[in-house]
């Protein structure tokens, strides 16, 4: 029953991201976040630019929303809206906010990776291109 609820939430969130992406500039990336101890989170990131902010989601391979956030481009602040349970600790969320700010600013400059030297966390992005028929390349 719980899995069914998660699948429904995933479908709703993907539909909402899709509707938003139709009216605004959206960027999609294959994403891998790796830690020094070998732990990793991988999936697809979607960034939607709306006015003065960037809305972002990271979906893992199972379709579960791992991280959902908003980046305010004028104040250079990240607000986390949703973080999966294993990352939902105040000290992890503080690191995530700082890293996501650097990641978004780097992606705007065309940098496809970011490495947090102090915490030994690497963020790698590779663009997902869609052809005219809607298939991903």
PDB file of C-alpha atoms in Angstrom:
ATOM      1  CA  UNK A   1       0.000   0.000   0.000  1.00  0.00           C
ATOM      2  CA  UNK A   2       2.860   2.344   0.861  1.00  0.00           C
ATOM      3  CA  UNK A   3       4.575   1.630  -2.464  1.00  0.00           C
ATOM      4  CA  UNK A   4       1.369   2.443  -4.317  1.00  0.00           C
ATOM      5  CA  UNK A   5       1.141   5.781  -2.497  1.00  0.00           C
ATOM      6  CA  UNK A   6       4.767   6.585  -3.397  1.00  0.00           C
ATOM      7  CA  UNK A   7       4.157   5.726  -7.048  1.00  0.00           C
ATOM      8  CA  UNK A   8       1.096   7.998  -7.098  1.00  0.00           C
ATOM      9  CA  UNK A   9       3.080  10.845  -5.535  1.00  0.00           C
ATOM     10  CA  UNK A  10       5.864  10.312  -8.070  1.00  0.00           C
ATOM     11  CA  UNK A  11       3.429  10.470 -10.993  1.00  0.00           C
ATOM     12  CA  UNK A  12       1.825  13.648  -9.652  1.00  0.00           C
ATOM     13  CA  UNK A  13       5.184  15.348  -9.070  1.00  0.00           C
ATOM     14  CA  UNK A  14       6.421  14.361 -12.550  1.00  0.00           C
ATOM     15  CA  UNK A  15       3.238  15.738 -14.106  1.00  0.00           C
ATOM     16  CA  UNK A  16       3.658  18.995 -12.182  1.00  0.00           C
ATOM     17  CA  UNK A  17       7.298  19.289 -13.248  1.00  0.00           C
ATOM     18  CA  UNK A  18       6.262  18.554 -16.850  1.00  0.00           C
ATOM     19  CA  UNK A  19       3.584  21.265 -16.869  1.00  0.00           C
ATOM     20  CA  UNK A  20       6.002  23.775 -15.404  1.00  0.00           C
ATOM     21  CA  UNK A  21       8.690  22.841 -17.923  1.00  0.00           C
ATOM     22  CA  UNK A  22       6.373  23.535 -20.868  1.00  0.00           C
ATOM     23  CA  UNK A  23       6.130  27.235 -20.022  1.00  0.00           C
ATOM     24  CA  UNK A  24       9.665  27.811 -18.758  1.00  0.00           C
ATOM     25  CA  UNK A  25      13.214  26.851 -19.582  1.00  0.00           C
ATOM     26  CA  UNK A  26      13.880  23.368 -18.164  1.00  0.00           C
ATOM     27  CA  UNK A  27      17.180  21.536 -17.951  1.00  0.00           C
ATOM     28  CA  UNK A  28      17.497  17.781 -17.408  1.00  0.00           C
ATOM     29  CA  UNK A  29      20.664  16.017 -16.253  1.00  0.00           C
ATOM     30  CA  UNK A  30      21.762  12.538 -15.308  1.00  0.00           C
ATOM     31  CA  UNK A  31      23.106  13.081 -11.816  1.00  0.00           C
ATOM     32  CA  UNK A  32      25.461  11.182  -9.523  1.00  0.00           C
ATOM     33  CA  UNK A  33      26.265  12.359  -5.991  1.00  0.00           C
ATOM     34  CA  UNK A  34      29.075  10.337  -4.398  1.00  0.00           C
ATOM     35  CA  UNK A  35      30.539  10.460  -0.914  1.00  0.00           C
ATOM     36  CA  UNK A  36      34.005   9.500   0.278  1.00  0.00           C
ATOM     37  CA  UNK A  37      32.749   6.323   1.982  1.00  0.00           C
ATOM     38  CA  UNK A  38      31.404   5.006  -1.343  1.00  0.00           C
ATOM     39  CA  UNK A  39      27.751   5.861  -0.757  1.00  0.00           C
ATOM     40  CA  UNK A  40      26.021   7.395  -3.774  1.00  0.00           C
ATOM     41  CA  UNK A  41      22.721   8.801  -4.952  1.00  0.00           C
ATOM     42  CA  UNK A  42      22.068   8.770  -8.668  1.00  0.00           C
ATOM     43  CA  UNK A  43      19.138   9.643 -10.859  1.00  0.00           C
ATOM     44  CA  UNK A  44      17.745  12.469 -12.940  1.00  0.00           C
ATOM     45  CA  UNK A  45      17.781  16.146 -12.000  1.00  0.00           C
ATOM     46  CA  UNK A  46      15.314  18.635 -13.429  1.00  0.00           C
ATOM     47  CA  UNK A  47      15.890  22.373 -13.081  1.00  0.00           C
ATOM     48  CA  UNK A  48      13.190  24.852 -14.090  1.00  0.00           C
ATOM     49  CA  UNK A  49      13.967  28.584 -14.300  1.00  0.00           C
ATOM     50  CA  UNK A  50      11.005  30.728 -13.275  1.00  0.00           C
ATOM     51  CA  UNK A  51      11.642  34.446 -13.071  1.00  0.00           C
ATOM     52  CA  UNK A  52      14.112  35.036 -10.267  1.00  0.00           C
ATOM     53  CA  UNK A  53      14.347  31.476  -9.015  1.00  0.00           C
ATOM     54  CA  UNK A  54      15.357  27.978 -10.022  1.00  0.00           C
ATOM     55  CA  UNK A  55      13.222  25.032  -8.924  1.00  0.00           C
ATOM     56  CA  UNK A  56      15.001  21.704  -8.785  1.00  0.00           C
ATOM     57  CA  UNK A  57      14.178  18.036  -8.239  1.00  0.00           C
ATOM     58  CA  UNK A  58      16.394  14.957  -8.051  1.00  0.00           C
ATOM     59  CA  UNK A  59      14.634  11.649  -8.758  1.00  0.00           C
ATOM     60  CA  UNK A  60      16.536   8.443  -8.011  1.00  0.00           C
ATOM     61  CA  UNK A  61      16.465   5.284 -10.186  1.00  0.00           C
ATOM     62  CA  UNK A  62      13.307   4.069  -8.465  1.00  0.00           C
ATOM     63  CA  UNK A  63      11.429   7.270  -9.256  1.00  0.00           C
ATOM     64  CA  UNK A  64      11.454   8.550  -5.688  1.00  0.00           C
ATOM     65  CA  UNK A  65      12.038  12.278  -5.191  1.00  0.00           C
ATOM     66  CA  UNK A  66      15.318  12.423  -3.272  1.00  0.00           C
ATOM     67  CA  UNK A  67      15.705  16.213  -3.079  1.00  0.00           C
ATOM     68  CA  UNK A  68      13.360  19.045  -3.997  1.00  0.00           C
ATOM     69  CA  UNK A  69      14.494  22.648  -3.605  1.00  0.00           C
ATOM     70  CA  UNK A  70      14.225  26.257  -4.748  1.00  0.00           C
ATOM     71  CA  UNK A  71      17.196  28.551  -5.429  1.00  0.00           C
ATOM     72  CA  UNK A  72      16.590  32.307  -5.208  1.00  0.00           C
ATOM     73  CA  UNK A  73      18.887  33.898  -7.805  1.00  0.00           C
ATOM     74  CA  UNK A  74      18.712  37.381  -6.277  1.00  0.00           C
ATOM     75  CA  UNK A  75      19.505  36.380  -2.686  1.00  0.00           C
ATOM     76  CA  UNK A  76      21.672  33.342  -3.614  1.00  0.00           C
ATOM     77  CA  UNK A  77      19.769  31.184  -1.111  1.00  0.00           C
ATOM     78  CA  UNK A  78      18.599  27.575  -1.363  1.00  0.00           C
ATOM     79  CA  UNK A  79      15.414  26.431   0.354  1.00  0.00           C
ATOM     80  CA  UNK A  80      14.944  22.672   0.718  1.00  0.00           C
ATOM     81  CA  UNK A  81      11.306  21.635   0.340  1.00  0.00           C
ATOM     82  CA  UNK A  82      11.739  17.856   0.523  1.00  0.00           C
ATOM     83  CA  UNK A  83      14.650  15.564   1.369  1.00  0.00           C
ATOM     84  CA  UNK A  84      14.476  11.765   1.582  1.00  0.00           C
ATOM     85  CA  UNK A  85      14.472  10.340   5.081  1.00  0.00           C
ATOM     86  CA  UNK A  86      18.083   9.132   5.071  1.00  0.00           C
ATOM     87  CA  UNK A  87      19.285  12.699   4.344  1.00  0.00           C
ATOM     88  CA  UNK A  88      16.743  14.471   6.569  1.00  0.00           C
ATOM     89  CA  UNK A  89      19.175  15.552   9.293  1.00  0.00           C
ATOM     90  CA  UNK A  90      19.880  19.207  10.109  1.00  0.00           C
ATOM     91  CA  UNK A  91      23.637  18.877   9.574  1.00  0.00           C
ATOM     92  CA  UNK A  92      23.206  17.109   6.211  1.00  0.00           C
ATOM     93  CA  UNK A  93      20.614  19.622   5.018  1.00  0.00           C
ATOM     94  CA  UNK A  94      22.982  22.486   5.885  1.00  0.00           C
ATOM     95  CA  UNK A  95      25.700  20.946   3.691  1.00  0.00           C
ATOM     96  CA  UNK A  96      23.149  20.253   0.934  1.00  0.00           C
ATOM     97  CA  UNK A  97      21.974  23.874   0.900  1.00  0.00           C
ATOM     98  CA  UNK A  98      25.522  25.183   0.518  1.00  0.00           C
ATOM     99  CA  UNK A  99      26.472  22.584  -2.083  1.00  0.00           C
ATOM    100  CA  UNK A 100      23.303  23.069  -4.137  1.00  0.00           C
ATOM    101  CA  UNK A 101      23.964  26.805  -4.268  1.00  0.00           C
ATOM    102  CA  UNK A 102      27.444  26.134  -5.680  1.00  0.00           C
ATOM    103  CA  UNK A 103      26.069  23.471  -8.053  1.00  0.00           C
ATOM    104  CA  UNK A 104      23.391  25.779  -9.509  1.00  0.00           C
ATOM    105  CA  UNK A 105      25.833  28.658  -9.900  1.00  0.00           C
ATOM    106  CA  UNK A 106      28.317  26.275 -11.552  1.00  0.00           C
ATOM    107  CA  UNK A 107      25.704  24.876 -13.943  1.00  0.00           C
ATOM    108  CA  UNK A 108      24.798  28.430 -14.957  1.00  0.00           C
ATOM    109  CA  UNK A 109      28.479  28.917 -15.887  1.00  0.00           C
ATOM    110  CA  UNK A 110      28.523  25.598 -17.787  1.00  0.00           C
ATOM    111  CA  UNK A 111      30.414  23.553 -15.180  1.00  0.00           C
ATOM    112  CA  UNK A 112      29.102  19.965 -15.080  1.00  0.00           C
ATOM    113  CA  UNK A 113      30.683  18.925 -11.782  1.00  0.00           C
ATOM    114  CA  UNK A 114      31.268  20.218  -8.285  1.00  0.00           C
ATOM    115  CA  UNK A 115      33.409  18.767  -5.503  1.00  0.00           C
ATOM    116  CA  UNK A 116      33.005  19.726  -1.846  1.00  0.00           C
ATOM    117  CA  UNK A 117      36.629  19.494  -0.700  1.00  0.00           C
ATOM    118  CA  UNK A 118      35.827  19.658   3.012  1.00  0.00           C
ATOM    119  CA  UNK A 119      33.157  16.922   3.059  1.00  0.00           C
ATOM    120  CA  UNK A 120      34.522  14.938   0.077  1.00  0.00           C
ATOM    121  CA  UNK A 121      31.220  14.937  -1.798  1.00  0.00           C
ATOM    122  CA  UNK A 122      31.196  14.975  -5.613  1.00  0.00           C
ATOM    123  CA  UNK A 123      28.297  16.102  -7.792  1.00  0.00           C
ATOM    124  CA  UNK A 124      28.456  15.028 -11.457  1.00  0.00           C
ATOM    125  CA  UNK A 125      25.968  16.092 -14.146  1.00  0.00           C
ATOM    126  CA  UNK A 126      25.558  15.073 -17.768  1.00  0.00           C
ATOM    127  CA  UNK A 127      22.869  16.722 -19.915  1.00  0.00           C
ATOM    128  CA  UNK A 128      19.918  14.703 -21.190  1.00  0.00           C
ATOM    129  CA  UNK A 129      18.979  15.824 -24.689  1.00  0.00           C
ATOM    130  CA  UNK A 130      15.535  15.219 -26.123  1.00  0.00           C
ATOM    131  CA  UNK A 131      14.959  14.937 -29.848  1.00  0.00           C
ATOM    132  CA  UNK A 132      11.910  16.366 -31.599  1.00  0.00           C
ATOM    133  CA  UNK A 133       9.994  13.072 -31.307  1.00  0.00           C
ATOM    134  CA  UNK A 134      10.311  13.137 -27.494  1.00  0.00           C
ATOM    135  CA  UNK A 135      12.819  10.272 -27.169  1.00  0.00           C
ATOM    136  CA  UNK A 136      15.861  10.863 -24.996  1.00  0.00           C
ATOM    137  CA  UNK A 137      19.324  10.556 -26.456  1.00  0.00           C
TER     138      UNK A 137
END
